[in-house]
Coordinates of N, CA, C and O in Angstrom, one line a residue:
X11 N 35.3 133.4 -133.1 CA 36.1 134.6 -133.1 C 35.1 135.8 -132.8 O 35.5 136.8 -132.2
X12 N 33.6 135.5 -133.4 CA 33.0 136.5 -133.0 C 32.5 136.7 -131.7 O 32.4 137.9 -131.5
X13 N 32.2 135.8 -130.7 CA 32.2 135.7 -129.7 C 33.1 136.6 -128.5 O 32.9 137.4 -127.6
X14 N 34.5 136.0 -129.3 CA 35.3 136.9 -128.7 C 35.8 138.4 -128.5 O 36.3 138.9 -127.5
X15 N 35.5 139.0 -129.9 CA 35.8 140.0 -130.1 C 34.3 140.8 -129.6 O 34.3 142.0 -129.8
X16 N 32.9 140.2 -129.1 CA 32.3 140.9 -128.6 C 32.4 140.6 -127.4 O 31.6 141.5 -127.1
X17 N 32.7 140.2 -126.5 CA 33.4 140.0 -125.1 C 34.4 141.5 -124.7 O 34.4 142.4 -123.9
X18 N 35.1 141.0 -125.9 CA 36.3 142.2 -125.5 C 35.5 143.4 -125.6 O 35.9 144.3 -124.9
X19 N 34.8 143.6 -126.0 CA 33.6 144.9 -126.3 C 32.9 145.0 -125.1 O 32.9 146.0 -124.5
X20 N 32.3 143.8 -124.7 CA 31.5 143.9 -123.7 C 32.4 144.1 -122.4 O 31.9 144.5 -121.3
X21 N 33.4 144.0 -122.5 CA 34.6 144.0 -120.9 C 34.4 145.7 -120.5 O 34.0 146.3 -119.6
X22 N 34.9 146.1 -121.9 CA 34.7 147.6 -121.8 C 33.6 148.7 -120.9 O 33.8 149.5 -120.1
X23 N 31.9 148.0 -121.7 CA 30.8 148.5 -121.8 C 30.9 148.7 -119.9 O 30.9 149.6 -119.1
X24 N 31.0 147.1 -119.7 CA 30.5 146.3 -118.2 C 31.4 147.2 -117.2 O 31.0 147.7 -116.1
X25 N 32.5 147.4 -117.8 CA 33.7 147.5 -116.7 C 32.8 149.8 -116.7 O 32.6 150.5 -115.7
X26 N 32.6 150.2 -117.7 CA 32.2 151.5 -117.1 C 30.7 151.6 -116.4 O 30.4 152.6 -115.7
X27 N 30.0 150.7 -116.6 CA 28.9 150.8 -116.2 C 28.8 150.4 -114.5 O 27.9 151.0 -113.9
X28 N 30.0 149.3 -113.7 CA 29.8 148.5 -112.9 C 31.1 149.3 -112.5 O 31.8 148.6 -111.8
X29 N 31.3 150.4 -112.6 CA 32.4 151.0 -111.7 C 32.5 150.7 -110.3 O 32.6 151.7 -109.5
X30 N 32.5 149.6 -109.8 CA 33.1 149.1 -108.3 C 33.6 148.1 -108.9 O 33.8 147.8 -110.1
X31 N 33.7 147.6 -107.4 CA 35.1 145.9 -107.1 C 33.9 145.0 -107.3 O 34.2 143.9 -107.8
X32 N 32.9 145.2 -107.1 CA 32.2 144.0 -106.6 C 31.6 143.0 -108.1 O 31.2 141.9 -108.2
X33 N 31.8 143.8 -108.9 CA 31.9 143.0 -110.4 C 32.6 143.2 -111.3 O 32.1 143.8 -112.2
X34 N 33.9 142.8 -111.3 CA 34.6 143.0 -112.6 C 34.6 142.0 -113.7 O 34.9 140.8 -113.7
X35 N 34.1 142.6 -114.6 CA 34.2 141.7 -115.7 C 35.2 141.2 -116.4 O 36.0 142.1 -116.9
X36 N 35.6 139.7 -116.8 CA 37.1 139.1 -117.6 C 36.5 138.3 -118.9 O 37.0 137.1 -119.2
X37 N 35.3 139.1 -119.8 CA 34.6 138.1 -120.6 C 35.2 138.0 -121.6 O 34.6 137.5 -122.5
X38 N 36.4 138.4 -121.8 CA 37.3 138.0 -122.6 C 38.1 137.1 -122.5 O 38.9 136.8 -123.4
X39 N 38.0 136.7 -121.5 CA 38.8 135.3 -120.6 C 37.9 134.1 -120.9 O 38.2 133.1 -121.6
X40 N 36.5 134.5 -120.2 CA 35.3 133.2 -120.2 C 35.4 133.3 -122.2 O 36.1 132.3 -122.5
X41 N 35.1 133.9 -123.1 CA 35.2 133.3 -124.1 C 36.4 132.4 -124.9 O 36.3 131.5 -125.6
X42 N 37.8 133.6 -124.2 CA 38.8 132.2 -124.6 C 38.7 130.3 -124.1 O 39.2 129.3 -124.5
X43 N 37.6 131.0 -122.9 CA 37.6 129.2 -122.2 C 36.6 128.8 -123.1 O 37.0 127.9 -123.8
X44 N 35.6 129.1 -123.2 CA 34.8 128.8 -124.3 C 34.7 128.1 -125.9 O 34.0 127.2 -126.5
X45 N 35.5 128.9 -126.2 CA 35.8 128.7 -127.5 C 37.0 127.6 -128.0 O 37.2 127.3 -129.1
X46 N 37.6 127.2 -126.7 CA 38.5 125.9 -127.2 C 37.7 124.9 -127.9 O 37.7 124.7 -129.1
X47 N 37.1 124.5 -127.1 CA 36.5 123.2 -128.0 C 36.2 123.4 -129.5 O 35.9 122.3 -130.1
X48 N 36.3 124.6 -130.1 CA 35.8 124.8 -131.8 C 37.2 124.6 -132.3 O 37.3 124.0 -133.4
X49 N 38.6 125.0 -131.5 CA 39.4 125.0 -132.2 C 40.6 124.0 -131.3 O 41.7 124.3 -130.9
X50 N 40.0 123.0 -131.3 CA 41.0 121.8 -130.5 C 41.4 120.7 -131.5 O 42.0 119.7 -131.2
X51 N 41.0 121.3 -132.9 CA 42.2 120.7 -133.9 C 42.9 122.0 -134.7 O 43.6 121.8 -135.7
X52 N 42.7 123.1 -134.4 CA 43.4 124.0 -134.7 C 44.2 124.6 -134.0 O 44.3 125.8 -134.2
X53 N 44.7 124.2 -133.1 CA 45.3 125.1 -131.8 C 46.4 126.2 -132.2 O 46.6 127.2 -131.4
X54 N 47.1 126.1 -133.3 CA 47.6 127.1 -133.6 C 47.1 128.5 -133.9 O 47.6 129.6 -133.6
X55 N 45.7 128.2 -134.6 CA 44.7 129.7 -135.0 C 44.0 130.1 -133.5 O 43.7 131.3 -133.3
X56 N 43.8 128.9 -132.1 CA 43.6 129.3 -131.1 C 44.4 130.2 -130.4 O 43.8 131.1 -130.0
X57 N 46.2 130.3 -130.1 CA 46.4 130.6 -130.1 C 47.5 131.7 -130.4 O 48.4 132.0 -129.8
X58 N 47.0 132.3 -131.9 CA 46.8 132.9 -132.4 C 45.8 134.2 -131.3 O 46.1 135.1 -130.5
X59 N 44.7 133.6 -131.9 CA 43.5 134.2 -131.2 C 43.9 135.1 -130.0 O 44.0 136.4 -129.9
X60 N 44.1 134.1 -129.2 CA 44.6 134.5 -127.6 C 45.4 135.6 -127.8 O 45.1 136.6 -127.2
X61 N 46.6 135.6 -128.7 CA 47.6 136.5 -129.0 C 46.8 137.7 -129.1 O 46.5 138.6 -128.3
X62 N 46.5 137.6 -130.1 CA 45.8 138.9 -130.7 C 44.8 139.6 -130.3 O 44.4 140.6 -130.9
X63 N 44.0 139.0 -128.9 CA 43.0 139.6 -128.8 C 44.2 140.3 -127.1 O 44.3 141.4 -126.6
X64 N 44.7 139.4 -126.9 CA 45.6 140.0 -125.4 C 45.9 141.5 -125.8 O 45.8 142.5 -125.1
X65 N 46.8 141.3 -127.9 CA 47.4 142.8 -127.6 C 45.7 144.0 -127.5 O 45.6 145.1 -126.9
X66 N 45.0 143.3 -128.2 CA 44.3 144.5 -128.3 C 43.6 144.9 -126.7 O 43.3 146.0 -126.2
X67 N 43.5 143.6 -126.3 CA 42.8 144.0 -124.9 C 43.6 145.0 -124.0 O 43.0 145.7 -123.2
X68 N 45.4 145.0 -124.3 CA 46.4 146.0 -123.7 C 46.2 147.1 -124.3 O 46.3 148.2 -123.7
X69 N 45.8 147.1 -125.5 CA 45.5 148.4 -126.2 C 44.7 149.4 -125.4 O 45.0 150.4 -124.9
X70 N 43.3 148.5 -125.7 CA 42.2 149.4 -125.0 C 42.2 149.5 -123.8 O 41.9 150.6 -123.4
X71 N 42.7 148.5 -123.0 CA 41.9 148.6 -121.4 C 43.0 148.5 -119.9 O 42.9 148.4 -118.7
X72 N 44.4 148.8 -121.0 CA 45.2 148.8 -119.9 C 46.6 149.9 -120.3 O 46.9 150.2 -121.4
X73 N 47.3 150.2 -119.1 CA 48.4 151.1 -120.0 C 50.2 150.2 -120.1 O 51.3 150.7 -120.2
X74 N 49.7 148.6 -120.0 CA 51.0 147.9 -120.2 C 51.0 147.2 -121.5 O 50.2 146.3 -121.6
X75 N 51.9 147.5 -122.6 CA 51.4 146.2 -123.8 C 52.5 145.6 -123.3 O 53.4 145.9 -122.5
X76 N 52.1 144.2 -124.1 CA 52.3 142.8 -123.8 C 52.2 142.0 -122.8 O 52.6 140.8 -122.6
X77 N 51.3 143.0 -121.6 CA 51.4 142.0 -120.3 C 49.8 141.5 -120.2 O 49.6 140.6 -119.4
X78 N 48.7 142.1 -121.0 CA 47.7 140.5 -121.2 C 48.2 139.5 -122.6 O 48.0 138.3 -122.7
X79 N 48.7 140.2 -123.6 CA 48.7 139.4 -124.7 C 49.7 138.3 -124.3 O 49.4 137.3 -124.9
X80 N 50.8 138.2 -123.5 CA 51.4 137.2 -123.1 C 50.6 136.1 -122.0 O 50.5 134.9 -122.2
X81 N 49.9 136.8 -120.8 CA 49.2 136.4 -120.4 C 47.9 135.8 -120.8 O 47.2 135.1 -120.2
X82 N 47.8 136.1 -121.7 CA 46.8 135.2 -122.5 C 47.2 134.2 -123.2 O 46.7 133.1 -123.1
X83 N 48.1 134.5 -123.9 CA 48.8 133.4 -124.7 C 49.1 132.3 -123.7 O 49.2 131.2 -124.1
X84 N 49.3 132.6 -122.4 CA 49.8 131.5 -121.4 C 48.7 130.8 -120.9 O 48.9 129.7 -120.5
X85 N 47.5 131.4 -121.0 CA 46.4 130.9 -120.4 C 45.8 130.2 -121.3 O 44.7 129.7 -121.0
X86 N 46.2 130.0 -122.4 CA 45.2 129.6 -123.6 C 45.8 128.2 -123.6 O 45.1 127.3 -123.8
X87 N 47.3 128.0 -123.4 CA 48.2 126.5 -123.1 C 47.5 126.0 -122.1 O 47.3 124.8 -122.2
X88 N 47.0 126.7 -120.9 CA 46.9 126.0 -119.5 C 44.9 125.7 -120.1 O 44.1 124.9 -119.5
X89 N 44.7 126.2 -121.0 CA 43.3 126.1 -120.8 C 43.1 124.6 -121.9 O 42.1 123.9 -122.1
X90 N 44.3 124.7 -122.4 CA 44.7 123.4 -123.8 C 44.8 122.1 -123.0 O 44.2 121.0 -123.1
X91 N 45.5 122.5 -122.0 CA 45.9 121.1 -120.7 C 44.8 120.9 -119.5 O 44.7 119.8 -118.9
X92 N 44.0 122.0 -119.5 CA 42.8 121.6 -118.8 C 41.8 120.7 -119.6 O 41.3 119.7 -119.1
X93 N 41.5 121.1 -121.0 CA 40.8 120.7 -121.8 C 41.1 119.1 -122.0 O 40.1 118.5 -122.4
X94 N 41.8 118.7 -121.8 CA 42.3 117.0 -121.5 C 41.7 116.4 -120.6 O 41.1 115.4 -120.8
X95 N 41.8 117.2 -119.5 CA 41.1 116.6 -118.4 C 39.8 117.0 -117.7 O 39.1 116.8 -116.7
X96 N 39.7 117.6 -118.6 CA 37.9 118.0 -118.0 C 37.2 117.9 -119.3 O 37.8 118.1 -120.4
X97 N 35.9 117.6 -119.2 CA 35.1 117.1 -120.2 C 34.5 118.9 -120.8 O 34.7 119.8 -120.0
X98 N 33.9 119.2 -121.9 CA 32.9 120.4 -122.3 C 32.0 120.3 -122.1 O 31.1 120.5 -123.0
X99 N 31.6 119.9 -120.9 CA 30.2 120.4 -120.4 C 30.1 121.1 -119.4 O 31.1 121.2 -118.7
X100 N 28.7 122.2 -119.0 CA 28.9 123.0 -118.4 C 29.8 123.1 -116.9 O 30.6 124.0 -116.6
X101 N 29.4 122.1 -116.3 CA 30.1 122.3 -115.1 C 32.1 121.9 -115.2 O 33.0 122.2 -114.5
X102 N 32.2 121.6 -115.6 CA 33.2 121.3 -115.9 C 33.9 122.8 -116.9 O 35.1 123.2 -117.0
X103 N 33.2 123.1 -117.4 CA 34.0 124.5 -118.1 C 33.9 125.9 -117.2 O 34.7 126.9 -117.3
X104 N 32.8 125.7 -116.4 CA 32.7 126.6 -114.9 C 34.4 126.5 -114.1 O 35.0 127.3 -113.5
X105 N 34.6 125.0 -114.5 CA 35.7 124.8 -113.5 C 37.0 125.1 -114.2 O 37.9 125.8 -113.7
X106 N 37.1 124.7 -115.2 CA 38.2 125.8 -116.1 C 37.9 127.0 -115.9 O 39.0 127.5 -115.9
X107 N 36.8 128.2 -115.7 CA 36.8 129.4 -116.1 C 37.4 130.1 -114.7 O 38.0 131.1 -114.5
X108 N 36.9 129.0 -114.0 CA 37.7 129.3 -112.2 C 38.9 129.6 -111.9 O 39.4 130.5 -111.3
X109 N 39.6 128.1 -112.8 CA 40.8 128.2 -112.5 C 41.9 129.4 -113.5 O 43.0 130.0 -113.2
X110 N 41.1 129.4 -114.6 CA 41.8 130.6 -115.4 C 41.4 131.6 -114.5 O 42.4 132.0 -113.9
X111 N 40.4 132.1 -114.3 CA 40.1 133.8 -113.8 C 41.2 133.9 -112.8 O 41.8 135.0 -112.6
X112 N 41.5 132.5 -112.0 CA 42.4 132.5 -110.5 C 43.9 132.9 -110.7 O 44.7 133.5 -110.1
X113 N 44.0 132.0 -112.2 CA 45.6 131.8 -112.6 C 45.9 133.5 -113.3 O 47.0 133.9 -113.2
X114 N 44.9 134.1 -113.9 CA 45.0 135.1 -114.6 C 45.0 136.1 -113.0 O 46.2 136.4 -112.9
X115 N 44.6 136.4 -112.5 CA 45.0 137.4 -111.3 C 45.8 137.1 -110.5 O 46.2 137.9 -109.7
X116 N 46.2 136.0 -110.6 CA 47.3 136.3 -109.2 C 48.3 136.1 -110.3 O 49.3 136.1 -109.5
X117 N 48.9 135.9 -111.4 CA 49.9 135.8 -112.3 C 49.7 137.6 -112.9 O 50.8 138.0 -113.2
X118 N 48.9 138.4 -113.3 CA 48.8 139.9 -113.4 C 49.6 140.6 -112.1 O 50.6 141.3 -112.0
X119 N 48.7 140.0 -111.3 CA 48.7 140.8 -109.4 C 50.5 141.0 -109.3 O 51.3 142.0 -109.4
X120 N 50.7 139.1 -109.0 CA 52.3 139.2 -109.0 C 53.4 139.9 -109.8 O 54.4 140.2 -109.2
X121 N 53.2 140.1 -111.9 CA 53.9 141.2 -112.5 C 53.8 142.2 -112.4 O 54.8 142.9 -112.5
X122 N 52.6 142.6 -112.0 CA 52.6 144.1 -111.0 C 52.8 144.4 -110.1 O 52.9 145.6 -109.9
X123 N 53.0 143.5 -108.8 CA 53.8 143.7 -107.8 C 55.4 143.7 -108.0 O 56.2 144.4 -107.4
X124 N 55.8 142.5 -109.3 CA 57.3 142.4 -109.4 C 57.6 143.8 -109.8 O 58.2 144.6 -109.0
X125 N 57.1 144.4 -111.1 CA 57.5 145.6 -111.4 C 57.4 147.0 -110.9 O 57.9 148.1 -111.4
X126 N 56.8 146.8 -109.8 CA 56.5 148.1 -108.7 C 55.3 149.0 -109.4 O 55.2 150.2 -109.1
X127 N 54.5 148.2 -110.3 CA 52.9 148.9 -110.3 C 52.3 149.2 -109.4 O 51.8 150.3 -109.2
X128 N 52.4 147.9 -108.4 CA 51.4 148.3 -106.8 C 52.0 147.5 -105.9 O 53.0 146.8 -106.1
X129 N 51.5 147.7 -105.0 CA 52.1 147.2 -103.9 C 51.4 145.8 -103.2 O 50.2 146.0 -102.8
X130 N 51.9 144.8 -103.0 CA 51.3 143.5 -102.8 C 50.5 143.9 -101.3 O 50.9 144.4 -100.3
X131 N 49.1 143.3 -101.7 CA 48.1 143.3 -100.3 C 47.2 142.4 -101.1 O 46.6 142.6 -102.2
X132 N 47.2 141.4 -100.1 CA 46.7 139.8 -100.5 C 45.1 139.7 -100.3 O 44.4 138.8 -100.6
X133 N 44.7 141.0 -99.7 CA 43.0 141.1 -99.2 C 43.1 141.4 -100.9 O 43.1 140.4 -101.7
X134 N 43.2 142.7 -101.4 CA 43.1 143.3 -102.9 C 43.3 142.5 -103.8 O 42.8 142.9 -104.8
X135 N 43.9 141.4 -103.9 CA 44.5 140.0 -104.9 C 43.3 139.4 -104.6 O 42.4 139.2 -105.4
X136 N 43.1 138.9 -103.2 CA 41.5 138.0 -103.1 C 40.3 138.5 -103.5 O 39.6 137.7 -104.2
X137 N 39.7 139.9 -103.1 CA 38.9 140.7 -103.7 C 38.5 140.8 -105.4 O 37.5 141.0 -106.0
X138 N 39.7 140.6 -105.9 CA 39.7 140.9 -107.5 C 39.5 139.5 -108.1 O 39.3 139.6 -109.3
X139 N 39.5 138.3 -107.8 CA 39.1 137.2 -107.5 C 37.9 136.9 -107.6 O 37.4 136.7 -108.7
X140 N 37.5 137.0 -106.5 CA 36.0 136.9 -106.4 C 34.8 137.5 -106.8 O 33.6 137.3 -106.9
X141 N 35.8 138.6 -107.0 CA 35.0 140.2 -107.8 C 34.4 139.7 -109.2 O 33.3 139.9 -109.6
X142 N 35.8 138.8 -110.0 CA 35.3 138.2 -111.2 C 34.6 137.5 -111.0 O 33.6 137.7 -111.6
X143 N 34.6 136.2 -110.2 CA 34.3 134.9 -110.4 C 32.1 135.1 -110.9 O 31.6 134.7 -111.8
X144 N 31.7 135.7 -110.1 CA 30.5 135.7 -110.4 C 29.7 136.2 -111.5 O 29.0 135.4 -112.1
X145 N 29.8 137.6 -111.9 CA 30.2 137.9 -113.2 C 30.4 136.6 -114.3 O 29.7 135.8 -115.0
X146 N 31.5 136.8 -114.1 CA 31.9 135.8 -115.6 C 31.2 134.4 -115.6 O 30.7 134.0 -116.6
X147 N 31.1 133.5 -114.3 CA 30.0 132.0 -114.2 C 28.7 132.5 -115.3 O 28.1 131.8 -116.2
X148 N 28.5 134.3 -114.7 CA 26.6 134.4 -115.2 C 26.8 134.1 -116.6 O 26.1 133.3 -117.3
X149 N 28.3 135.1 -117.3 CA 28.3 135.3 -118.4 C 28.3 134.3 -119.5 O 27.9 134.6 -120.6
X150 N 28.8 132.8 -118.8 CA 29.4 131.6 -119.2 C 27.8 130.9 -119.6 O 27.6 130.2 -120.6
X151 N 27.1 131.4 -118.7 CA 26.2 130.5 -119.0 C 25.0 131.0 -119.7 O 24.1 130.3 -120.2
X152 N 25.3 132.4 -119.7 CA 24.1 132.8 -121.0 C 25.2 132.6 -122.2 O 24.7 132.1 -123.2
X153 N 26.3 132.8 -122.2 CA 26.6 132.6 -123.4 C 26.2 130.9 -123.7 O 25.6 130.7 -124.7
X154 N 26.6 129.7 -122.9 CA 26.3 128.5 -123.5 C 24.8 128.4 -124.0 O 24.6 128.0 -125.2
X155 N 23.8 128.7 -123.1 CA 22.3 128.9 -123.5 C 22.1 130.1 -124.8 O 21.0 130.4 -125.1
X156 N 23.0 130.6 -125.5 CA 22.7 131.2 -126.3 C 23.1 130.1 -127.9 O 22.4 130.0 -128.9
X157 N 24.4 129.6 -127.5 CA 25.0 128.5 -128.3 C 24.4 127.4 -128.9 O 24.3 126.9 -130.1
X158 N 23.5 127.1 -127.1 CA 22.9 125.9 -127.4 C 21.5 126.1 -128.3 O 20.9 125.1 -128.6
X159 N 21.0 127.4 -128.6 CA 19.7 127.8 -128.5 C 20.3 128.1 -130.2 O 19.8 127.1 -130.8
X160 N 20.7 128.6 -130.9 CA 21.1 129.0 -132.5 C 21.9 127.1 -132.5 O 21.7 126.7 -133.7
X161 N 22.4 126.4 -131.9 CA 23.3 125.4 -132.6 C 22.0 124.5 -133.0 O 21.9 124.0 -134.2
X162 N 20.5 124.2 -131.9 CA 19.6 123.5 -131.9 C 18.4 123.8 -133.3 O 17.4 123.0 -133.5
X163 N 18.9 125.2 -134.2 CA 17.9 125.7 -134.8 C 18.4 125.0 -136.4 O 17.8 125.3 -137.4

């Protein structure tokens, strides 16, 4: 939990510091992928988690509530059903963090295009995409190298 709730901290810091497209930060995403594996006999307090960190992440970093805390809560099932099928090692949670970052923008992009937030342009949907993807891989993997380095002590 603590992980997470400094992610959501750090989305903040990254996101004023890195004011362009070309890195947006979703490290509140890479830790929900992350942190399954602690709670894959608890999945109720997981998704929990998911809940509660979505509303606050609407709180702070966006002007729609309920449209990440739902979206999280959705992504935390899809990341329960990835978790079946992909093993917790790194490359393999690279490939969950892919497919979440992908599922999480174009499922935002599309509620905001339904609701007339913005207007659909599929370059801007791809852009925001790739914008995360590198970012969050870096973040993925200092956080495992941080894990692995305090779990080994």
């Amino acid at each position: 939990m603590i992980l997470v709730l400094i992610s959501l901290i750090l989305d903040g810091i990254v996101s004023v510091y890195t004011n362009n497209t070309i890195l947006i930060p979703l490290f509140t995403l890479t830790s929900l992928v992350y942190i399954y594996k602690y709670y894959e006999k608890k999945e109720n307090i997981y998704f929990l988690i998911a809940l509660i960190i979505g509303i606050l992440y609407d709180l702070l970093y966006t002007d729609i509530i309920l449209l990440n805390s739902l979206v999280f809560l959705f992504l935390a099932v899809i990341i329960k059903i990835l978790n079946i099928y992909l093993y917790n090692k790194l490359s393999s949670t690279i490939v969950k963090l892919l497919a979440i970052i992908i599922l999480y923008r174009i499922t935002t992009y599309l509620i905001l295009v339904l609701f007339n937030y913005i207007d659909f342009n599929f370059i801007y949907l791809f852009k925001s995409i790739y914008s995360s993807v590198l970012i969050n891989i870096i973040y993925l993997i200092i956080v495992t190298l941080i894990y692995k380095k305090i779990s080994s002590k």
